[in-house]
Short mmCIF file of N, CA and C in Angstrom, two decimals:
data_model
loop_
_atom_site.label_atom_id
_atom_site.label_comp_id
_atom_site.label_asym_id
_atom_site.label_seq_id
_atom_site.Cartn_x
_atom_site.Cartn_y
_atom_site.Cartn_z
N MET A 197 7.83 -1.05 -6.42
CA MET A 197 7.67 -2.22 -6.80
C MET A 197 8.64 -2.95 -8.00
N SER A 198 9.24 -3.93 -7.84
CA SER A 198 9.83 -4.68 -8.83
C SER A 198 9.54 -6.07 -9.32
N LEU A 199 10.07 -6.66 -10.57
CA LEU A 199 9.33 -7.81 -11.04
C LEU A 199 10.32 -8.59 -10.14
N PRO A 200 11.47 -8.68 -9.73
CA PRO A 200 12.21 -9.88 -9.22
C PRO A 200 11.19 -9.75 -7.67
N HIS A 201 10.84 -8.95 -6.97
CA HIS A 201 10.04 -8.88 -5.63
C HIS A 201 8.81 -9.63 -5.93
N ALA A 202 7.86 -8.92 -7.31
CA ALA A 202 6.92 -9.82 -7.59
C ALA A 202 6.65 -11.27 -7.89
N LEU A 203 7.64 -11.63 -8.34
CA LEU A 203 8.38 -13.35 -8.79
C LEU A 203 8.23 -13.77 -7.39
N LEU A 204 9.24 -12.98 -6.42
CA LEU A 204 9.30 -13.87 -5.04
C LEU A 204 8.20 -14.29 -4.48
N GLY A 205 7.24 -13.05 -4.36
CA GLY A 205 5.92 -13.12 -3.57
C GLY A 205 5.05 -14.08 -4.23
N LEU A 206 4.89 -14.37 -5.47
CA LEU A 206 3.99 -15.54 -6.13
C LEU A 206 4.86 -16.79 -5.74
N LEU A 207 6.04 -16.99 -5.96
CA LEU A 207 6.52 -18.28 -5.77
C LEU A 207 6.47 -18.26 -4.51
N ALA A 208 6.52 -17.29 -3.35
CA ALA A 208 6.30 -17.73 -1.72
C ALA A 208 4.97 -18.57 -1.69
N VAL A 209 3.93 -17.87 -1.94
CA VAL A 209 2.49 -18.45 -2.18
C VAL A 209 2.44 -20.08 -2.64
N GLU A 210 3.03 -20.27 -3.56
CA GLU A 210 3.21 -21.39 -4.43
C GLU A 210 4.32 -21.51 -5.35
N PRO A 211 4.96 -22.51 -5.48
CA PRO A 211 5.76 -22.78 -6.64
C PRO A 211 5.15 -22.93 -8.05
N ALA A 212 5.75 -22.51 -8.94
CA ALA A 212 5.15 -22.59 -10.33
C ALA A 212 6.27 -22.35 -11.53
N SER A 213 5.73 -22.55 -12.67
CA SER A 213 6.65 -22.53 -13.77
C SER A 213 6.73 -21.19 -14.41
N GLY A 214 7.07 -20.77 -15.26
CA GLY A 214 7.53 -19.50 -16.08
C GLY A 214 6.01 -19.72 -16.55
N TYR A 215 5.56 -20.33 -17.25
CA TYR A 215 4.41 -20.39 -18.04
C TYR A 215 3.15 -19.61 -16.82
N ALA A 216 3.14 -20.47 -15.83
CA ALA A 216 2.11 -20.30 -14.90
C ALA A 216 2.27 -19.11 -14.11
N LEU A 217 3.77 -18.35 -14.05
CA LEU A 217 4.00 -17.19 -13.70
C LEU A 217 3.22 -16.04 -14.85
N THR A 218 3.62 -16.37 -16.14
CA THR A 218 3.22 -15.21 -16.98
C THR A 218 1.73 -15.19 -16.84
N LYS A 219 0.99 -16.33 -16.81
CA LYS A 219 -0.46 -16.40 -16.73
C LYS A 219 -0.75 -15.44 -15.49
N ALA A 220 -0.14 -15.75 -14.50
CA ALA A 220 -0.69 -14.95 -13.39
C ALA A 220 -0.56 -13.25 -13.53
N PHE A 221 0.49 -12.95 -14.16
CA PHE A 221 0.55 -11.41 -14.67
C PHE A 221 -0.38 -11.16 -15.75
N GLU A 222 -1.46 -12.02 -16.17
CA GLU A 222 -2.41 -11.66 -17.13
C GLU A 222 -3.67 -11.63 -16.48
N THR A 223 -3.74 -11.88 -15.14
CA THR A 223 -4.87 -11.46 -14.31
C THR A 223 -4.91 -10.26 -13.92
N ASP A 224 -5.72 -10.43 -12.41
CA ASP A 224 -5.68 -8.72 -11.94
C ASP A 224 -4.43 -8.12 -11.40
N LEU A 225 -3.46 -9.33 -11.27
CA LEU A 225 -2.08 -8.86 -10.75
C LEU A 225 -1.56 -7.65 -11.93
N GLY A 226 -1.60 -7.93 -13.33
CA GLY A 226 -1.01 -7.51 -14.48
C GLY A 226 -1.99 -6.13 -14.45
N ARG A 227 -3.09 -6.22 -14.19
CA ARG A 227 -4.26 -5.41 -14.53
C ARG A 227 -4.01 -4.05 -13.52
N TYR A 228 -3.80 -4.49 -12.34
CA TYR A 228 -3.84 -3.54 -11.11
C TYR A 228 -2.59 -3.19 -10.68
N ALA A 229 -1.61 -4.14 -10.69
CA ALA A 229 -0.46 -3.80 -9.83
C ALA A 229 0.82 -3.87 -10.83
N TRP A 230 1.16 -4.82 -11.46
CA TRP A 230 2.65 -4.86 -12.05
C TRP A 230 2.53 -5.13 -13.25
N HIS A 231 2.56 -5.11 -14.65
CA HIS A 231 2.50 -5.58 -16.14
C HIS A 231 3.71 -6.19 -16.15
N ALA A 232 3.82 -7.68 -17.00
CA ALA A 232 5.08 -8.54 -17.14
C ALA A 232 4.69 -9.60 -18.02
N GLY A 233 5.66 -9.72 -18.95
CA GLY A 233 5.24 -10.75 -19.86
C GLY A 233 6.32 -11.58 -19.75
N HIS A 234 6.37 -12.87 -20.48
CA HIS A 234 7.22 -13.76 -20.66
C HIS A 234 8.81 -13.27 -20.99
N THR A 235 8.88 -12.53 -21.94
CA THR A 235 9.90 -11.82 -22.30
C THR A 235 10.90 -11.30 -21.07
N SER A 236 10.28 -10.96 -20.01
CA SER A 236 11.02 -10.12 -18.86
C SER A 236 10.91 -11.28 -17.66
N ILE A 237 9.94 -11.89 -17.60
CA ILE A 237 9.55 -13.43 -16.51
C ILE A 237 10.77 -13.97 -16.29
N TYR A 238 10.99 -14.84 -17.72
CA TYR A 238 11.93 -15.97 -17.69
C TYR A 238 13.30 -15.40 -17.62
N PRO A 239 13.88 -14.17 -17.94
CA PRO A 239 15.19 -13.82 -17.71
C PRO A 239 15.61 -13.60 -16.13
N GLU A 240 14.24 -12.93 -15.75
CA GLU A 240 14.23 -12.57 -14.28
C GLU A 240 14.56 -13.92 -13.56
N LEU A 241 13.71 -14.86 -13.83
CA LEU A 241 13.81 -16.20 -13.14
C LEU A 241 15.23 -16.84 -13.10
N GLY A 242 16.00 -16.39 -14.09
CA GLY A 242 17.18 -17.16 -14.47
C GLY A 242 18.19 -16.14 -13.29
N ARG A 243 17.97 -14.80 -13.24
CA ARG A 243 18.60 -14.01 -12.49
C ARG A 243 18.17 -14.21 -10.99
N LEU A 244 17.19 -14.58 -10.36
CA LEU A 244 16.87 -14.93 -9.15
C LEU A 244 17.55 -16.12 -9.07
N ALA A 245 17.34 -17.13 -9.73
CA ALA A 245 17.98 -18.39 -9.40
C ALA A 245 19.70 -18.22 -9.39
N GLU A 246 20.39 -17.31 -10.21
CA GLU A 246 21.94 -17.30 -9.91
C GLU A 246 22.03 -16.82 -8.69
N GLN A 247 21.19 -15.79 -8.28
CA GLN A 247 21.22 -15.17 -7.08
C GLN A 247 20.99 -16.18 -5.71
N GLY A 248 20.35 -17.39 -5.87
CA GLY A 248 19.93 -18.10 -4.68
C GLY A 248 18.78 -17.65 -4.10
N LEU A 249 17.76 -16.85 -4.75
CA LEU A 249 16.57 -16.65 -4.49
C LEU A 249 15.43 -17.48 -4.97
N VAL A 250 15.72 -18.18 -6.05
CA VAL A 250 14.84 -19.29 -6.15
C VAL A 250 15.45 -20.44 -6.72
N GLU A 251 14.81 -21.38 -6.64
CA GLU A 251 15.61 -22.76 -7.42
C GLU A 251 14.70 -23.55 -8.23
N VAL A 252 15.08 -24.27 -9.16
CA VAL A 252 14.16 -25.23 -9.73
C VAL A 252 13.94 -26.62 -8.88
N THR A 253 12.62 -26.88 -8.66
CA THR A 253 12.30 -27.98 -7.95
C THR A 253 11.64 -29.21 -8.85
N ALA A 254 11.55 -28.76 -10.03
CA ALA A 254 11.25 -29.85 -11.28
C ALA A 254 11.35 -29.56 -12.62
N GLU A 255 11.64 -30.50 -13.27
CA GLU A 255 11.36 -30.23 -14.61
C GLU A 255 10.76 -31.26 -15.63
N GLY A 256 9.87 -30.48 -16.25
CA GLY A 256 8.95 -31.18 -16.94
C GLY A 256 9.19 -31.36 -18.44
N PRO A 257 8.29 -31.46 -19.31
CA PRO A 257 8.29 -31.71 -20.77
C PRO A 257 8.74 -30.17 -21.58
N ARG A 258 9.46 -30.47 -22.54
CA ARG A 258 9.87 -29.32 -23.46
C ARG A 258 10.63 -28.18 -22.39
N GLY A 259 11.40 -28.79 -21.66
CA GLY A 259 12.12 -27.65 -20.78
C GLY A 259 11.51 -26.76 -19.90
N SER A 260 10.39 -26.90 -19.64
CA SER A 260 9.59 -26.61 -18.66
C SER A 260 10.31 -26.61 -17.20
N ARG A 261 10.09 -25.60 -16.21
CA ARG A 261 10.67 -25.72 -14.65
C ARG A 261 9.91 -25.63 -14.01
N THR A 262 9.49 -25.87 -12.75
CA THR A 262 9.07 -25.16 -11.76
C THR A 262 9.87 -24.79 -10.90
N TYR A 263 9.57 -23.25 -10.29
CA TYR A 263 10.36 -22.67 -9.41
C TYR A 263 9.83 -22.34 -8.03
N ALA A 264 10.56 -22.66 -7.33
CA ALA A 264 10.07 -22.47 -5.59
C ALA A 264 11.17 -21.35 -5.04
N VAL A 265 10.46 -20.58 -4.03
CA VAL A 265 11.50 -19.74 -3.47
C VAL A 265 12.35 -20.09 -2.33
N THR A 266 13.53 -19.74 -2.12
CA THR A 266 14.25 -20.34 -1.28
C THR A 266 14.00 -19.69 0.04
N PRO A 267 14.89 -20.09 0.92
CA PRO A 267 15.02 -19.27 2.54
C PRO A 267 15.59 -17.84 2.34
N ALA A 268 16.33 -17.79 1.45
CA ALA A 268 17.02 -16.37 0.99
C ALA A 268 15.99 -15.68 0.38
N GLY A 269 15.57 -16.18 -0.85
CA GLY A 269 14.19 -15.42 -1.14
C GLY A 269 12.96 -15.05 -0.37
N ARG A 270 13.07 -15.68 0.63
CA ARG A 270 11.93 -15.43 1.35
C ARG A 270 12.33 -14.26 2.35
N ALA A 271 13.64 -14.25 2.88
CA ALA A 271 14.29 -13.28 3.60
C ALA A 271 14.33 -11.78 2.83
N GLU A 272 14.63 -11.95 1.46
CA GLU A 272 14.73 -10.95 0.82
C GLU A 272 13.04 -10.31 0.43
N LEU A 273 12.20 -11.09 0.19
CA LEU A 273 11.04 -10.70 0.17
C LEU A 273 10.23 -10.07 1.16
N ARG A 274 10.58 -10.76 2.44
CA ARG A 274 10.07 -10.14 4.02
C ARG A 274 10.95 -8.64 3.73
N SER A 275 12.15 -8.70 3.66
CA SER A 275 12.83 -7.32 3.73
C SER A 275 12.10 -6.28 3.02
N TRP A 276 11.91 -6.43 1.45
CA TRP A 276 11.46 -5.55 1.01
C TRP A 276 10.00 -5.30 1.32
N LEU A 277 9.29 -6.33 1.79
CA LEU A 277 8.09 -6.04 2.02
C LEU A 277 7.97 -5.15 3.38
N LEU A 278 8.97 -5.22 4.50
CA LEU A 278 8.96 -4.42 5.51
C LEU A 278 9.56 -3.10 5.41
N ASP A 279 10.15 -2.74 4.44
CA ASP A 279 10.93 -1.60 4.05
C ASP A 279 9.93 -0.57 3.81
N ASP A 280 10.52 0.58 4.44
CA ASP A 280 9.86 1.84 4.38
C ASP A 280 9.92 2.51 3.14
N PRO A 281 9.00 2.57 2.13
CA PRO A 281 9.55 3.26 0.69
C PRO A 281 9.57 4.45 0.96
N ALA A 282 8.88 5.17 2.01
CA ALA A 282 9.20 6.52 1.91
C ALA A 282 10.43 7.08 2.28
N GLY A 283 11.30 6.09 2.85
CA GLY A 283 12.60 6.30 3.05
C GLY A 283 13.54 6.59 1.95
N HIS A 284 13.02 6.18 0.88
CA HIS A 284 14.06 5.99 -0.32
C HIS A 284 13.68 7.16 -1.44
N SER A 285 14.84 7.68 -1.76
CA SER A 285 14.65 8.75 -2.87
C SER A 285 14.53 8.08 -4.25
N ARG A 286 13.27 8.00 -4.87
CA ARG A 286 12.84 7.38 -6.06
C ARG A 286 12.29 8.45 -6.60
N ARG A 287 12.43 8.02 -8.10
CA ARG A 287 11.91 8.78 -9.40
C ARG A 287 10.55 8.41 -9.77
N VAL A 288 9.48 9.13 -9.38
CA VAL A 288 8.37 8.85 -9.12
C VAL A 288 7.97 8.92 -11.07
N ARG A 289 7.15 7.89 -11.49
CA ARG A 289 6.61 8.25 -12.85
C ARG A 289 5.06 7.66 -12.73
N ASN A 290 4.19 8.84 -12.42
CA ASN A 290 2.90 8.53 -12.36
C ASN A 290 2.15 9.24 -13.29
N GLU A 291 1.58 8.44 -14.39
CA GLU A 291 1.12 9.32 -15.57
C GLU A 291 -0.17 10.03 -15.00
N GLN A 292 -1.15 9.23 -14.37
CA GLN A 292 -2.41 10.24 -13.79
C GLN A 292 -2.11 11.24 -13.19
N VAL A 293 -1.26 11.10 -12.60
CA VAL A 293 -0.82 12.62 -11.57
C VAL A 293 -0.24 13.58 -12.55
N LEU A 294 0.76 13.09 -13.54
CA LEU A 294 0.99 14.03 -14.57
C LEU A 294 -0.21 14.66 -15.17
N ARG A 295 -1.03 13.88 -15.40
CA ARG A 295 -2.21 14.43 -16.52
C ARG A 295 -3.02 15.35 -15.69
N MET A 296 -3.00 15.33 -14.28
CA MET A 296 -3.89 16.33 -13.48
C MET A 296 -2.90 17.31 -13.20
N PHE A 297 -1.50 17.28 -13.36
CA PHE A 297 -0.77 18.62 -13.57
C PHE A 297 -0.91 19.40 -14.49
N LEU A 298 -0.94 18.40 -15.79
CA LEU A 298 -1.06 19.40 -16.82
C LEU A 298 -2.84 19.56 -17.49
N LEU A 299 -3.57 19.54 -16.49
CA LEU A 299 -5.11 19.46 -16.94
C LEU A 299 -5.37 20.94 -16.95
N SER A 300 -4.87 21.58 -16.54
CA SER A 300 -5.31 23.14 -16.76
C SER A 300 -4.51 23.96 -18.30
N ALA A 301 -3.92 23.07 -18.71
CA ALA A 301 -3.58 23.18 -19.85
C ALA A 301 -4.73 23.55 -20.94
N LEU A 302 -5.78 22.93 -20.64
CA LEU A 302 -6.73 22.62 -21.39
C LEU A 302 -7.77 23.49 -21.10
N ASP A 303 -8.68 23.78 -22.11
CA ASP A 303 -9.61 24.57 -22.00
C ASP A 303 -10.86 23.85 -20.98
N PRO A 304 -11.64 24.90 -20.45
CA PRO A 304 -12.43 24.28 -19.22
C PRO A 304 -13.20 23.07 -19.68
N ALA A 305 -13.87 23.25 -20.89
CA ALA A 305 -14.66 22.22 -21.62
C ALA A 305 -13.79 20.86 -21.69
N ASP A 306 -13.06 20.80 -22.09
CA ASP A 306 -11.83 19.55 -22.51
C ASP A 306 -11.50 19.43 -20.97
N ALA A 307 -10.87 19.99 -20.15
CA ALA A 307 -10.89 19.47 -18.88
C ALA A 307 -11.66 18.77 -17.97
N ARG A 308 -12.89 19.40 -18.20
CA ARG A 308 -14.39 18.90 -17.83
C ARG A 308 -14.75 17.37 -18.59
N ILE A 309 -14.30 17.09 -19.63
CA ILE A 309 -14.47 15.80 -20.37
C ILE A 309 -13.47 14.91 -19.68
N ALA A 310 -12.27 15.34 -19.53
CA ALA A 310 -11.20 14.44 -19.09
C ALA A 310 -11.49 14.18 -17.38
N LEU A 311 -11.78 15.01 -16.47
CA LEU A 311 -12.38 14.74 -15.25
C LEU A 311 -13.61 13.80 -15.27
N ALA A 312 -14.60 13.89 -16.18
CA ALA A 312 -15.82 13.44 -16.25
C ALA A 312 -15.29 11.52 -16.61
N ARG A 313 -14.49 11.65 -17.67
CA ARG A 313 -13.96 10.00 -17.91
C ARG A 313 -13.26 9.47 -16.70
N ILE A 314 -12.39 10.20 -15.99
CA ILE A 314 -11.90 9.64 -14.72
C ILE A 314 -12.93 9.09 -13.93
N ALA A 315 -13.89 9.95 -13.43
CA ALA A 315 -15.11 9.75 -12.95
C ALA A 315 -15.64 8.43 -12.96
N GLU A 316 -15.79 8.22 -14.58
CA GLU A 316 -16.60 7.22 -15.19
C GLU A 316 -15.61 5.65 -14.85
N ASN A 317 -14.57 6.19 -15.39
CA ASN A 317 -13.50 4.63 -15.15
C ASN A 317 -13.39 4.53 -13.89
N THR A 318 -13.16 5.41 -12.70
CA THR A 318 -13.12 5.06 -11.27
C THR A 318 -14.48 4.45 -10.97
N ALA A 319 -15.19 4.90 -11.23
CA ALA A 319 -16.88 4.31 -10.64
C ALA A 319 -16.59 2.86 -11.18
N ALA A 320 -16.49 2.45 -12.60
CA ALA A 320 -16.33 1.10 -13.18
C ALA A 320 -15.22 0.36 -12.19
N GLY A 321 -14.15 1.18 -11.83
CA GLY A 321 -13.37 0.27 -10.86
C GLY A 321 -13.69 -0.28 -9.66
N VAL A 322 -14.29 0.99 -9.15
CA VAL A 322 -14.82 0.66 -7.91
C VAL A 322 -16.13 -0.36 -7.74
N ALA A 323 -16.97 -0.22 -8.82
CA ALA A 323 -17.88 -1.75 -9.26
C ALA A 323 -17.41 -2.88 -8.93
N GLU A 324 -16.36 -2.87 -9.88
CA GLU A 324 -15.78 -4.33 -10.40
C GLU A 324 -14.83 -4.83 -9.01
N LEU A 325 -14.08 -3.84 -8.30
CA LEU A 325 -13.47 -4.16 -7.07
C LEU A 325 -14.72 -4.69 -6.13
N ARG A 326 -15.67 -4.39 -5.89
CA ARG A 326 -16.82 -4.53 -4.81
C ARG A 326 -16.82 -5.66 -5.10
N ARG A 327 -17.34 -6.03 -6.46
CA ARG A 327 -17.62 -7.47 -6.91
C ARG A 327 -16.53 -8.55 -6.42
N VAL A 328 -15.53 -8.17 -6.73
CA VAL A 328 -14.42 -9.19 -6.47
C VAL A 328 -14.47 -9.38 -4.81
N ARG A 329 -14.69 -8.39 -3.95
CA ARG A 329 -14.49 -8.34 -2.68
C ARG A 329 -15.68 -8.93 -2.10
N THR A 330 -16.86 -8.95 -2.78
CA THR A 330 -17.99 -9.70 -2.26
C THR A 330 -18.37 -11.09 -2.57
N ALA A 331 -17.45 -11.41 -3.83
CA ALA A 331 -17.52 -12.89 -4.03
C ALA A 331 -16.37 -13.59 -3.34
N HIS A 332 -15.28 -13.01 -2.23
CA HIS A 332 -14.35 -13.34 -1.62
C HIS A 332 -14.73 -13.20 -0.28
N ALA A 333 -15.84 -12.60 0.00
CA ALA A 333 -16.02 -12.23 1.33
C ALA A 333 -15.98 -13.18 2.62
N ASP A 334 -16.07 -14.60 2.03
CA ASP A 334 -15.77 -15.62 3.05
C ASP A 334 -14.39 -15.91 3.46
N LYS A 335 -13.73 -15.61 2.58
CA LYS A 335 -12.03 -15.87 2.65
C LYS A 335 -11.47 -15.12 3.27
N PRO A 336 -10.23 -15.47 3.96
CA PRO A 336 -9.57 -14.70 4.76
C PRO A 336 -8.66 -13.72 4.03
N LEU A 337 -8.28 -12.69 4.62
CA LEU A 337 -7.60 -11.89 3.90
C LEU A 337 -6.14 -11.86 3.80
N ILE A 338 -5.72 -12.97 4.51
CA ILE A 338 -4.16 -12.98 3.90
C ILE A 338 -4.01 -14.88 3.80
N GLY A 339 -2.84 -15.17 3.47
CA GLY A 339 -2.48 -16.48 3.16
C GLY A 339 -3.04 -16.80 1.85
N ARG A 340 -2.68 -17.99 1.51
CA ARG A 340 -3.13 -18.56 0.16
C ARG A 340 -4.48 -18.30 -0.40
N GLU A 341 -5.35 -18.49 0.66
CA GLU A 341 -6.62 -18.46 0.34
C GLU A 341 -7.24 -16.87 0.29
N GLY A 342 -6.28 -16.16 0.62
CA GLY A 342 -6.80 -14.69 0.58
C GLY A 342 -5.98 -13.89 -0.58
N PHE A 343 -5.15 -14.52 -1.34
CA PHE A 343 -3.89 -13.84 -2.41
C PHE A 343 -4.69 -12.89 -2.63
N GLY A 344 -4.34 -11.57 -2.75
CA GLY A 344 -5.09 -10.40 -3.66
C GLY A 344 -6.22 -9.85 -2.82
N GLN A 345 -6.58 -10.24 -1.76
CA GLN A 345 -7.56 -9.58 -1.23
C GLN A 345 -7.56 -8.44 -0.57
N LEU A 346 -6.46 -8.33 0.18
CA LEU A 346 -5.93 -6.95 0.63
C LEU A 346 -5.68 -6.04 -0.42
N ALA A 347 -5.16 -6.33 -1.92
CA ALA A 347 -4.80 -5.70 -2.70
C ALA A 347 -6.02 -4.97 -3.16
N ALA A 348 -7.23 -5.81 -3.40
CA ALA A 348 -8.40 -5.68 -3.91
C ALA A 348 -9.08 -4.66 -3.18
N GLU A 349 -9.00 -4.65 -1.88
CA GLU A 349 -9.47 -3.41 -1.06
C GLU A 349 -8.76 -2.42 -1.13
N TYR A 350 -7.29 -2.21 -1.14
CA TYR A 350 -6.77 -1.02 -1.45
C TYR A 350 -7.07 -0.61 -2.55
N GLY A 351 -7.19 -1.35 -3.93
CA GLY A 351 -7.58 -0.75 -4.91
C GLY A 351 -9.03 -0.05 -4.99
N LEU A 352 -10.00 -0.61 -4.26
CA LEU A 352 -10.98 -0.38 -4.22
C LEU A 352 -10.92 1.01 -3.67
N ARG A 353 -10.62 1.21 -2.47
CA ARG A 353 -10.53 2.55 -1.61
C ARG A 353 -9.71 3.53 -2.27
N GLN A 354 -8.78 3.05 -3.30
CA GLN A 354 -7.98 4.11 -4.19
C GLN A 354 -8.75 4.54 -5.08
N TYR A 355 -9.59 3.80 -5.80
CA TYR A 355 -10.39 4.05 -6.80
C TYR A 355 -11.49 4.87 -6.30
N GLN A 356 -12.24 4.61 -5.33
CA GLN A 356 -13.18 5.41 -4.57
C GLN A 356 -12.46 7.03 -4.47
N ALA A 357 -11.45 6.98 -3.72
CA ALA A 357 -10.74 8.41 -3.39
C ALA A 357 -10.53 8.68 -4.79
N ALA A 358 -10.29 8.27 -6.01
CA ALA A 358 -10.07 9.17 -7.21
C ALA A 358 -11.26 9.81 -7.83
N HIS A 359 -12.25 8.84 -7.50
CA HIS A 359 -13.67 9.10 -8.25
C HIS A 359 -14.26 10.22 -7.56
N ASP A 360 -14.12 10.24 -6.09
CA ASP A 360 -14.54 11.41 -5.28
C ASP A 360 -13.60 12.58 -5.35
N TRP A 361 -12.57 12.55 -5.95
CA TRP A 361 -11.57 13.85 -6.26
C TRP A 361 -12.14 14.16 -7.68
N ALA A 362 -12.40 13.21 -8.42
CA ALA A 362 -12.97 13.68 -10.19
C ALA A 362 -14.15 14.45 -9.97
N ILE A 363 -15.06 13.99 -9.01
CA ILE A 363 -16.41 14.62 -8.79
C ILE A 363 -16.01 16.06 -8.09
N TRP A 364 -15.44 16.18 -7.38
CA TRP A 364 -14.83 17.41 -6.50
C TRP A 364 -14.46 18.33 -7.78
N ALA A 365 -13.25 17.89 -8.38
CA ALA A 365 -12.71 18.78 -9.48
C ALA A 365 -13.33 19.25 -10.18
N MET A 366 -14.72 18.62 -10.87
CA MET A 366 -15.52 18.95 -11.64
C MET A 366 -16.17 20.12 -11.15
N THR A 367 -16.74 19.99 -9.89
CA THR A 367 -17.42 21.01 -9.38
C THR A 367 -16.37 22.32 -9.09
N GLN A 368 -15.24 22.06 -8.53
CA GLN A 368 -14.51 23.24 -8.80
C GLN A 368 -14.33 23.86 -10.09
N LEU A 369 -14.32 23.29 -10.87
CA LEU A 369 -13.69 23.91 -12.18
C LEU A 369 -15.25 24.58 -13.01
N ASP A 370 -16.38 23.76 -12.49
CA ASP A 370 -17.63 24.52 -12.84
C ASP A 370 -17.63 25.90 -11.97
N GLU A 371 -17.46 25.87 -11.03
CA GLU A 371 -17.36 27.13 -10.03
C GLU A 371 -16.55 28.15 -10.56
N ASN A 372 -15.19 27.85 -10.75
CA ASN A 372 -14.12 28.73 -11.38
C ASN A 372 -14.63 29.19 -12.71
N THR A 373 -15.00 28.19 -13.59
CA THR A 373 -15.44 28.81 -14.83
C THR A 373 -16.65 29.59 -15.06
N GLU A 374 -17.44 29.35 -14.19
CA GLU A 374 -18.88 30.30 -13.88
C GLU A 374 -18.33 31.87 -13.39
N SER A 375 -17.45 31.80 -12.62
CA SER A 375 -16.82 33.00 -11.91
C SER A 375 -16.28 34.05 -12.80
N VAL A 376 -15.49 33.42 -13.73
CA VAL A 376 -14.87 34.11 -14.62
C VAL A 376 -15.63 34.11 -15.95
N GLY A 377 -16.70 33.97 -15.90
CA GLY A 377 -17.57 34.21 -17.01
C GLY A 377 -17.32 33.37 -18.18
N LEU A 378 -16.43 31.97 -18.30
CA LEU A 378 -16.27 31.39 -19.06
C LEU A 378 -17.33 30.35 -19.52
N GLU A 379 -17.35 29.82 -20.61
CA GLU A 379 -18.51 28.69 -20.93
C GLU A 379 -17.88 27.25 -20.50
N ARG A 380 -18.99 26.34 -20.16
CA ARG A 380 -18.29 25.19 -19.75
C ARG A 380 -17.97 24.27 -21.03
#
């Protein structure tokens, strides 16, 4: 994902100022999907405008500008959303997966602490996203009314899978630790 595409997506839903976009990244979008602050948002809006992907539709006090996505911006967003990410050779940086690769470097007791923390945090994420989905159960999953609901469901399922994995991994760790006679 990229910041330009996140901005295009937000502006495709509704025109907004740089300030409003910054505030959007302080909500669940920034917490669960992509973090961005005003120091990266404002320059990116300028680049998108130079490329003809967004345009200023209104200017307000203190130089505030409202941006809207252009037809070219919508086309770029559509192309990016429909592109198959598996077809690209990308460098992956996933700290959680890296931690899992390195977990066996810990002694079993510390590995269990790390796994228990993952189980606890993901259970909290499941509970929180279930509350979000329940609170918006009457809204459609797409369009302006449902903005973020498909992502919330994806996140809920992702947290649930990670939680289930952590519980499984603790069981495996316990069984392997017992089989070799180590302390938990």
